[in-house]
Amino acid sequence: MTLKKVKTLLDEEVLARNNTGEISLEKPDPLLIASQYNDESIALICALFAYGNARLIVKFLQSLDFSLLEASDETIKKTLHSHYYRFQNAQDVSTLFIALKRVKNLDSIENIFYEGYKKEENILEGLWGFIETLKSVTHHKSRGYDFLVGSVPKKSSGMGTYKRYMMYLRWMVREDALDMGLWTKIDKKDLILPLDTHTFKVSQRLGLLKRKTYDMKAAQEVTVRLKKFDSTDPIKYDFALYRLGQEKLA
């Protein structure tokens, strides 16, 4: 398929998918829960737990009481004492709530991201600054918690896709029938594709990606290619690519 035909296919998919019917209990997605609240902290919780089976993700998120973000540390720990999800035990879950509550007392998540981003309009620099802040407000360390919130890579080679954070940024920065557009300080042209296994394989099949390794360099390569389709909003194609892969349409 030529790139011109790929662009036509993706443009059609973007139009077809850009409606609230694309996320429902029948088509579960963590954005379904996040969009009910329009809150950057709640949305981040939804994004960070967005790994594994979509139905189980949504079920877990529905079990959470997000008003705990305003509660005392002890109330958070007591209320979430039996909540766990895959790699995260109850302490990991409660620590995330406590950490985000403390971050909110420092500044907004958007402003913390923006501090690193604004120097060179670099999304990853913004992310590193935020991860460092998030990890600095608690002393909890575990494999489950580190997997959940991520870490700043020691070197750029072999860096993971940070898919859940890239997806969160899409939700926050873009605004359409799906994405919430709660932030105003970061330009959507600087977003990086939230590359997961579906979009990775579909991008390869459509000729958008030559790299065979599933990593940040692959995410950046696809993003550069998508900028040829829309230089101001390349990540508008993310949800279409995801559904094409999930539904085995490409």
PDB file of C-alpha atoms in Angstrom:
ATOM      1  CA  MET A   1       0.000   0.000   0.000  1.00  0.00           C
ATOM      2  CA  THR A   2       1.372   3.414  -0.959  1.00  0.00           C
ATOM      3  CA  LEU A   3       1.724   6.118   1.686  1.00  0.00           C
ATOM      4  CA  LYS A   4      -0.965   8.103  -0.113  1.00  0.00           C
ATOM      5  CA  LYS A   5      -3.398   5.186   0.293  1.00  0.00           C
ATOM      6  CA  VAL A   6      -2.318   4.722   3.910  1.00  0.00           C
ATOM      7  CA  LYS A   7      -3.072   8.385   4.598  1.00  0.00           C
ATOM      8  CA  THR A   8      -6.499   8.037   2.986  1.00  0.00           C
ATOM      9  CA  LEU A   9      -7.236   4.925   5.070  1.00  0.00           C
ATOM     10  CA  LEU A  10      -6.146   6.581   8.309  1.00  0.00           C
ATOM     11  CA  ASP A  11      -7.977   9.836   7.600  1.00  0.00           C
ATOM     12  CA  GLU A  12     -11.172   7.860   7.016  1.00  0.00           C
ATOM     13  CA  GLU A  13     -10.617   5.873  10.224  1.00  0.00           C
ATOM     14  CA  VAL A  14     -10.011   9.056  12.245  1.00  0.00           C
ATOM     15  CA  LEU A  15     -13.335  10.471  11.059  1.00  0.00           C
ATOM     16  CA  ALA A  16     -15.163   7.213  11.700  1.00  0.00           C
ATOM     17  CA  ARG A  17     -13.663   6.663  15.160  1.00  0.00           C
ATOM     18  CA  ASN A  18     -13.938  10.214  16.478  1.00  0.00           C
ATOM     19  CA  ASN A  19     -17.125   9.690  18.462  1.00  0.00           C
ATOM     20  CA  THR A  20     -17.995   8.780  22.029  1.00  0.00           C
ATOM     21  CA  GLY A  21     -19.462   5.466  20.871  1.00  0.00           C
ATOM     22  CA  GLU A  22     -15.919   4.221  20.326  1.00  0.00           C
ATOM     23  CA  ILE A  23     -15.396   3.969  24.085  1.00  0.00           C
ATOM     24  CA  SER A  24     -18.096   2.179  26.056  1.00  0.00           C
ATOM     25  CA  LEU A  25     -18.570  -0.885  28.238  1.00  0.00           C
ATOM     26  CA  GLU A  26     -18.926  -2.821  24.977  1.00  0.00           C
ATOM     27  CA  LYS A  27     -15.662  -1.280  23.704  1.00  0.00           C
ATOM     28  CA  PRO A  28     -13.844  -0.835  27.025  1.00  0.00           C
ATOM     29  CA  ASP A  29     -11.007   1.677  27.284  1.00  0.00           C
ATOM     30  CA  PRO A  30      -9.502   3.426  30.338  1.00  0.00           C
ATOM     31  CA  LEU A  31     -10.418   6.729  28.692  1.00  0.00           C
ATOM     32  CA  LEU A  32     -14.047   5.756  29.415  1.00  0.00           C
ATOM     33  CA  ILE A  33     -13.395   6.249  33.129  1.00  0.00           C
ATOM     34  CA  ALA A  34     -11.011   9.192  32.792  1.00  0.00           C
ATOM     35  CA  SER A  35     -13.479  11.185  30.687  1.00  0.00           C
ATOM     36  CA  GLN A  36     -16.138  10.901  33.385  1.00  0.00           C
ATOM     37  CA  TYR A  37     -14.099  13.145  35.684  1.00  0.00           C
ATOM     38  CA  ASN A  38     -12.128  15.610  33.517  1.00  0.00           C
ATOM     39  CA  ASP A  39      -9.379  15.743  36.126  1.00  0.00           C
ATOM     40  CA  GLU A  40      -5.667  15.479  35.317  1.00  0.00           C
ATOM     41  CA  SER A  41      -4.807  13.416  38.408  1.00  0.00           C
ATOM     42  CA  ILE A  42      -7.651  10.932  37.936  1.00  0.00           C
ATOM     43  CA  ALA A  43      -6.796  10.650  34.251  1.00  0.00           C
ATOM     44  CA  LEU A  44      -3.195   9.816  35.140  1.00  0.00           C
ATOM     45  CA  ILE A  45      -4.314   7.021  37.462  1.00  0.00           C
ATOM     46  CA  CYS A  46      -6.450   5.651  34.612  1.00  0.00           C
ATOM     47  CA  ALA A  47      -3.516   5.844  32.199  1.00  0.00           C
ATOM     48  CA  LEU A  48      -0.917   4.279  34.501  1.00  0.00           C
ATOM     49  CA  PHE A  49      -3.103   1.240  35.176  1.00  0.00           C
ATOM     50  CA  ALA A  50      -3.826   0.865  31.444  1.00  0.00           C
ATOM     51  CA  TYR A  51      -1.961  -2.341  30.786  1.00  0.00           C
ATOM     52  CA  GLY A  52      -3.381  -5.813  30.302  1.00  0.00           C
ATOM     53  CA  ASN A  53      -6.935  -6.750  29.354  1.00  0.00           C
ATOM     54  CA  ALA A  54      -9.075  -3.665  28.630  1.00  0.00           C
ATOM     55  CA  ARG A  55     -12.152  -5.034  30.387  1.00  0.00           C
ATOM     56  CA  LEU A  56     -10.167  -5.849  33.526  1.00  0.00           C
ATOM     57  CA  ILE A  57      -8.550  -2.396  33.457  1.00  0.00           C
ATOM     58  CA  VAL A  58     -11.946  -0.703  33.353  1.00  0.00           C
ATOM     59  CA  LYS A  59     -13.311  -3.015  36.053  1.00  0.00           C
ATOM     60  CA  PHE A  60     -10.404  -2.139  38.356  1.00  0.00           C
ATOM     61  CA  LEU A  61     -10.720   1.595  37.694  1.00  0.00           C
ATOM     62  CA  GLN A  62     -14.448   1.436  38.438  1.00  0.00           C
ATOM     63  CA  SER A  63     -13.601  -0.020  41.858  1.00  0.00           C
ATOM     64  CA  LEU A  64     -11.545   3.025  42.865  1.00  0.00           C
ATOM     65  CA  ASP A  65     -12.890   5.935  44.899  1.00  0.00           C
ATOM     66  CA  PHE A  66     -11.136   8.931  43.353  1.00  0.00           C
ATOM     67  CA  SER A  67     -12.363  11.272  46.092  1.00  0.00           C
ATOM     68  CA  LEU A  68      -9.540   9.700  48.120  1.00  0.00           C
ATOM     69  CA  LEU A  69      -7.208  12.136  46.348  1.00  0.00           C
ATOM     70  CA  GLU A  70      -8.547  14.660  48.884  1.00  0.00           C
ATOM     71  CA  ALA A  71      -8.361  12.313  51.900  1.00  0.00           C
ATOM     72  CA  SER A  72      -5.718  11.787  54.597  1.00  0.00           C
ATOM     73  CA  ASP A  73      -2.893   9.310  54.043  1.00  0.00           C
ATOM     74  CA  GLU A  74      -4.373   6.979  56.676  1.00  0.00           C
ATOM     75  CA  THR A  75      -7.825   7.054  55.062  1.00  0.00           C
ATOM     76  CA  ILE A  76      -6.289   6.279  51.666  1.00  0.00           C
ATOM     77  CA  LYS A  77      -4.344   3.314  53.060  1.00  0.00           C
ATOM     78  CA  LYS A  78      -7.339   1.983  54.982  1.00  0.00           C
ATOM     79  CA  THR A  79      -9.782   2.306  52.076  1.00  0.00           C
ATOM     80  CA  LEU A  80      -7.435   0.754  49.522  1.00  0.00           C
ATOM     81  CA  HIS A  81      -6.079  -1.995  51.763  1.00  0.00           C
ATOM     82  CA  SER A  82      -7.614  -4.739  49.590  1.00  0.00           C
ATOM     83  CA  HIS A  83      -7.124  -3.136  46.165  1.00  0.00           C
ATOM     84  CA  TYR A  84      -4.532  -4.659  43.874  1.00  0.00           C
ATOM     85  CA  TYR A  85      -4.022  -4.941  40.131  1.00  0.00           C
ATOM     86  CA  ARG A  86      -1.660  -7.371  38.422  1.00  0.00           C
ATOM     87  CA  PHE A  87       1.872  -6.229  39.414  1.00  0.00           C
ATOM     88  CA  GLN A  88       0.635  -3.700  41.988  1.00  0.00           C
ATOM     89  CA  ASN A  89      -0.288  -4.633  45.561  1.00  0.00           C
ATOM     90  CA  ALA A  90      -2.450  -2.526  47.882  1.00  0.00           C
ATOM     91  CA  GLN A  91       0.539  -0.509  49.103  1.00  0.00           C
ATOM     92  CA  ASP A  92       1.513   0.367  45.536  1.00  0.00           C
ATOM     93  CA  VAL A  93      -2.042   1.498  44.743  1.00  0.00           C
ATOM     94  CA  SER A  94      -2.394   3.610  47.878  1.00  0.00           C
ATOM     95  CA  THR A  95       1.064   5.132  47.388  1.00  0.00           C
ATOM     96  CA  LEU A  96       0.052   6.389  43.942  1.00  0.00           C
ATOM     97  CA  PHE A  97      -2.983   8.161  45.431  1.00  0.00           C
ATOM     98  CA  ILE A  98      -0.855   9.661  48.210  1.00  0.00           C
ATOM     99  CA  ALA A  99       1.857  10.745  45.775  1.00  0.00           C
ATOM    100  CA  LEU A 100      -0.596  12.449  43.415  1.00  0.00           C
ATOM    101  CA  LYS A 101      -2.276  14.189  46.357  1.00  0.00           C
ATOM    102  CA  ARG A 102       1.122  15.550  47.429  1.00  0.00           C
ATOM    103  CA  VAL A 103       2.055  16.555  43.878  1.00  0.00           C
ATOM    104  CA  LYS A 104      -1.205  18.517  43.647  1.00  0.00           C
ATOM    105  CA  ASN A 105      -0.102  20.496  46.709  1.00  0.00           C
ATOM    106  CA  LEU A 106       3.132  21.420  44.896  1.00  0.00           C
ATOM    107  CA  ASP A 107       1.719  22.388  41.490  1.00  0.00           C
ATOM    108  CA  SER A 108      -0.469  21.091  38.691  1.00  0.00           C
ATOM    109  CA  ILE A 109       0.757  18.097  36.706  1.00  0.00           C
ATOM    110  CA  GLU A 110       0.611  20.289  33.597  1.00  0.00           C
ATOM    111  CA  ASN A 111       2.920  22.914  35.090  1.00  0.00           C
ATOM    112  CA  ILE A 112       5.419  20.281  36.244  1.00  0.00           C
ATOM    113  CA  PHE A 113       5.485  18.746  32.743  1.00  0.00           C
ATOM    114  CA  TYR A 114       5.773  22.183  31.203  1.00  0.00           C
ATOM    115  CA  GLU A 115       8.895  23.080  33.196  1.00  0.00           C
ATOM    116  CA  GLY A 116      10.935  20.399  31.410  1.00  0.00           C
ATOM    117  CA  TYR A 117       9.114  20.694  28.092  1.00  0.00           C
ATOM    118  CA  LYS A 118       9.376  24.454  27.560  1.00  0.00           C
ATOM    119  CA  LYS A 119      13.163  24.620  27.085  1.00  0.00           C
ATOM    120  CA  GLU A 120      13.199  22.757  23.774  1.00  0.00           C
ATOM    121  CA  GLU A 121       9.535  21.783  23.370  1.00  0.00           C
ATOM    122  CA  ASN A 122      10.596  18.261  24.259  1.00  0.00           C
ATOM    123  CA  ILE A 123       7.867  15.976  25.630  1.00  0.00           C
ATOM    124  CA  LEU A 124      10.378  13.523  27.104  1.00  0.00           C
ATOM    125  CA  GLU A 125      12.188  16.205  29.106  1.00  0.00           C
ATOM    126  CA  GLY A 126       8.824  17.180  30.551  1.00  0.00           C
ATOM    127  CA  LEU A 127       8.138  13.543  31.414  1.00  0.00           C
ATOM    128  CA  TRP A 128      11.489  13.026  33.153  1.00  0.00           C
ATOM    129  CA  GLY A 129      10.869  16.078  35.324  1.00  0.00           C
ATOM    130  CA  PHE A 130       7.419  14.846  36.269  1.00  0.00           C
ATOM    131  CA  ILE A 131       8.554  11.292  37.101  1.00  0.00           C
ATOM    132  CA  GLU A 132      11.315  12.675  39.332  1.00  0.00           C
ATOM    133  CA  THR A 133       8.788  14.878  41.147  1.00  0.00           C
ATOM    134  CA  LEU A 134       6.269  12.037  41.542  1.00  0.00           C
ATOM    135  CA  LYS A 135       8.887   9.699  42.998  1.00  0.00           C
ATOM    136  CA  SER A 136      10.330  12.354  45.292  1.00  0.00           C
ATOM    137  CA  VAL A 137       7.142  12.897  47.322  1.00  0.00           C
ATOM    138  CA  THR A 138       7.062   9.375  48.819  1.00  0.00           C
ATOM    139  CA  HIS A 139       9.722   6.931  49.980  1.00  0.00           C
ATOM    140  CA  HIS A 140       7.937   3.791  48.819  1.00  0.00           C
ATOM    141  CA  LYS A 141       9.912   1.519  46.516  1.00  0.00           C
ATOM    142  CA  SER A 142       8.818  -1.791  45.017  1.00  0.00           C
ATOM    143  CA  ARG A 143       8.966  -3.506  41.656  1.00  0.00           C
ATOM    144  CA  GLY A 144       5.218  -3.030  41.231  1.00  0.00           C
ATOM    145  CA  TYR A 145       5.329   0.677  42.029  1.00  0.00           C
ATOM    146  CA  ASP A 146       8.370   1.302  39.843  1.00  0.00           C
ATOM    147  CA  PHE A 147       6.608  -0.448  36.958  1.00  0.00           C
ATOM    148  CA  LEU A 148       3.510   1.662  37.569  1.00  0.00           C
ATOM    149  CA  VAL A 149       5.083   5.129  37.650  1.00  0.00           C
ATOM    150  CA  GLY A 150       8.184   4.471  35.546  1.00  0.00           C
ATOM    151  CA  SER A 151      11.689   5.831  35.951  1.00  0.00           C
ATOM    152  CA  VAL A 152      14.049   8.212  34.189  1.00  0.00           C
ATOM    153  CA  PRO A 153      16.228   6.159  31.795  1.00  0.00           C
ATOM    154  CA  LYS A 154      19.977   6.243  32.381  1.00  0.00           C
ATOM    155  CA  LYS A 155      20.611   6.259  28.623  1.00  0.00           C
ATOM    156  CA  SER A 156      18.498   6.838  25.540  1.00  0.00           C
ATOM    157  CA  SER A 157      19.385   3.580  23.791  1.00  0.00           C
ATOM    158  CA  GLY A 158      16.935   0.784  24.519  1.00  0.00           C
ATOM    159  CA  MET A 159      14.457   3.186  26.111  1.00  0.00           C
ATOM    160  CA  GLY A 160      10.926   1.805  26.411  1.00  0.00           C
ATOM    161  CA  THR A 161       7.948   3.388  24.682  1.00  0.00           C
ATOM    162  CA  TYR A 162       6.452   4.924  27.869  1.00  0.00           C
ATOM    163  CA  LYS A 163       3.171   4.118  26.145  1.00  0.00           C
ATOM    164  CA  ARG A 164       0.936   4.826  29.139  1.00  0.00           C
ATOM    165  CA  TYR A 165       2.411   8.296  29.669  1.00  0.00           C
ATOM    166  CA  MET A 166       2.287   9.095  25.941  1.00  0.00           C
ATOM    167  CA  MET A 167      -1.373   8.064  25.929  1.00  0.00           C
ATOM    168  CA  TYR A 168      -2.033  10.266  28.959  1.00  0.00           C
ATOM    169  CA  LEU A 169      -0.437  13.218  27.173  1.00  0.00           C
ATOM    170  CA  ARG A 170      -2.657  12.581  24.155  1.00  0.00           C
ATOM    171  CA  TRP A 171      -5.724  12.705  26.399  1.00  0.00           C
ATOM    172  CA  MET A 172      -4.562  15.918  28.093  1.00  0.00           C
ATOM    173  CA  VAL A 173      -3.220  17.882  25.108  1.00  0.00           C
ATOM    174  CA  ARG A 174      -5.557  16.943  22.245  1.00  0.00           C
ATOM    175  CA  GLU A 175      -9.243  17.782  22.248  1.00  0.00           C
ATOM    176  CA  ASP A 176     -11.907  16.048  20.171  1.00  0.00           C
ATOM    177  CA  ALA A 177     -14.804  13.670  20.811  1.00  0.00           C
ATOM    178  CA  LEU A 178     -12.389  11.285  22.552  1.00  0.00           C
ATOM    179  CA  ASP A 179      -9.465  13.254  23.995  1.00  0.00           C
ATOM    180  CA  MET A 180     -10.148  15.675  26.832  1.00  0.00           C
ATOM    181  CA  GLY A 181      -7.864  18.620  26.016  1.00  0.00           C
ATOM    182  CA  LEU A 182      -7.496  19.744  29.640  1.00  0.00           C
ATOM    183  CA  TRP A 183      -4.033  21.254  29.075  1.00  0.00           C
ATOM    184  CA  THR A 184      -3.121  24.372  27.109  1.00  0.00           C
ATOM    185  CA  LYS A 185       0.649  24.776  27.549  1.00  0.00           C
ATOM    186  CA  ILE A 186       1.913  21.849  25.451  1.00  0.00           C
ATOM    187  CA  ASP A 187       1.586  21.828  21.665  1.00  0.00           C
ATOM    188  CA  LYS A 188      -0.020  18.730  20.152  1.00  0.00           C
ATOM    189  CA  LYS A 189       2.564  18.778  17.325  1.00  0.00           C
ATOM    190  CA  ASP A 190       5.178  17.691  19.897  1.00  0.00           C
ATOM    191  CA  LEU A 191       3.329  14.588  21.112  1.00  0.00           C
ATOM    192  CA  ILE A 192       4.814  11.125  20.518  1.00  0.00           C
ATOM    193  CA  LEU A 193       2.711   8.158  19.420  1.00  0.00           C
ATOM    194  CA  PRO A 194       1.717   5.933  22.394  1.00  0.00           C
ATOM    195  CA  LEU A 195       3.149   2.825  20.781  1.00  0.00           C
ATOM    196  CA  ASP A 196       1.690  -0.481  21.986  1.00  0.00           C
ATOM    197  CA  THR A 197       1.821  -3.937  20.442  1.00  0.00           C
ATOM    198  CA  HIS A 198      -1.237  -3.248  18.257  1.00  0.00           C
ATOM    199  CA  THR A 199       0.012   0.055  16.818  1.00  0.00           C
ATOM    200  CA  PHE A 200       3.556  -1.312  16.509  1.00  0.00           C
ATOM    201  CA  LYS A 201       2.475  -4.217  14.292  1.00  0.00           C
ATOM    202  CA  VAL A 202      -0.076  -2.198  12.310  1.00  0.00           C
ATOM    203  CA  SER A 203       2.491   0.544  11.662  1.00  0.00           C
ATOM    204  CA  GLN A 204       4.905  -2.051  10.319  1.00  0.00           C
ATOM    205  CA  ARG A 205       2.257  -3.612   8.072  1.00  0.00           C
ATOM    206  CA  LEU A 206       1.211  -0.211   6.699  1.00  0.00           C
ATOM    207  CA  GLY A 207       4.804   0.772   5.939  1.00  0.00           C
ATOM    208  CA  LEU A 208       4.929   3.496   8.599  1.00  0.00           C
ATOM    209  CA  LEU A 209       7.660   1.763  10.569  1.00  0.00           C
ATOM    210  CA  LYS A 210      10.810  -0.054   9.506  1.00  0.00           C
ATOM    211  CA  ARG A 211      12.367  -0.478  12.916  1.00  0.00           C
ATOM    212  CA  LYS A 212      11.947  -4.005  14.248  1.00  0.00           C
ATOM    213  CA  THR A 213      12.613  -3.198  17.903  1.00  0.00           C
ATOM    214  CA  TYR A 214       9.669  -2.162  20.092  1.00  0.00           C
ATOM    215  CA  ASP A 215      11.089   0.919  21.828  1.00  0.00           C
ATOM    216  CA  MET A 216      11.002   4.711  21.996  1.00  0.00           C
ATOM    217  CA  LYS A 217      12.975   5.046  18.769  1.00  0.00           C
ATOM    218  CA  ALA A 218      10.219   3.095  17.011  1.00  0.00           C
ATOM    219  CA  ALA A 219       7.568   5.386  18.537  1.00  0.00           C
ATOM    220  CA  GLN A 220       9.492   8.431  17.349  1.00  0.00           C
ATOM    221  CA  GLU A 221       9.972   6.952  13.878  1.00  0.00           C
ATOM    222  CA  VAL A 222       6.234   6.383  13.407  1.00  0.00           C
ATOM    223  CA  THR A 223       5.522   9.861  14.760  1.00  0.00           C
ATOM    224  CA  VAL A 224       7.863  11.445  12.198  1.00  0.00           C
ATOM    225  CA  ARG A 225       6.068   9.531   9.439  1.00  0.00           C
ATOM    226  CA  LEU A 226       2.652  10.604  10.727  1.00  0.00           C
ATOM    227  CA  LYS A 227       3.808  14.229  10.728  1.00  0.00           C
ATOM    228  CA  LYS A 228       3.940  13.942   6.932  1.00  0.00           C
ATOM    229  CA  PHE A 229       0.190  13.280   7.062  1.00  0.00           C
ATOM    230  CA  ASP A 230      -0.528  16.083   9.562  1.00  0.00           C
ATOM    231  CA  SER A 231       2.377  18.173  10.845  1.00  0.00           C
ATOM    232  CA  THR A 232       0.268  20.000  13.438  1.00  0.00           C
ATOM    233  CA  ASP A 233      -1.510  16.963  14.933  1.00  0.00           C
ATOM    234  CA  PRO A 234       0.261  13.687  14.078  1.00  0.00           C
ATOM    235  CA  ILE A 235      -1.101  11.758  17.061  1.00  0.00           C
ATOM    236  CA  LYS A 236      -4.712  12.157  15.949  1.00  0.00           C
ATOM    237  CA  TYR A 237      -4.053   8.866  14.127  1.00  0.00           C
ATOM    238  CA  ASP A 238      -3.241   6.951  17.323  1.00  0.00           C
ATOM    239  CA  PHE A 239      -6.724   5.725  18.202  1.00  0.00           C
ATOM    240  CA  ALA A 240      -7.430   4.754  14.584  1.00  0.00           C
ATOM    241  CA  LEU A 241      -4.193   2.739  14.414  1.00  0.00           C
ATOM    242  CA  TYR A 242      -4.992   1.093  17.731  1.00  0.00           C
ATOM    243  CA  ARG A 243      -8.486   0.021  16.681  1.00  0.00           C
ATOM    244  CA  LEU A 244      -7.256  -1.184  13.264  1.00  0.00           C
ATOM    245  CA  GLY A 245      -4.859  -3.503  15.078  1.00  0.00           C
ATOM    246  CA  GLN A 246      -7.232  -4.533  17.836  1.00  0.00           C
ATOM    247  CA  GLU A 247     -10.009  -5.364  15.377  1.00  0.00           C
ATOM    248  CA  LYS A 248      -7.552  -6.974  12.951  1.00  0.00           C
ATOM    249  CA  LEU A 249      -8.607  -4.660  10.104  1.00  0.00           C
ATOM    250  CA  ALA A 250      -5.044  -3.943   8.953  1.00  0.00           C
TER     251      ALA A 250
END
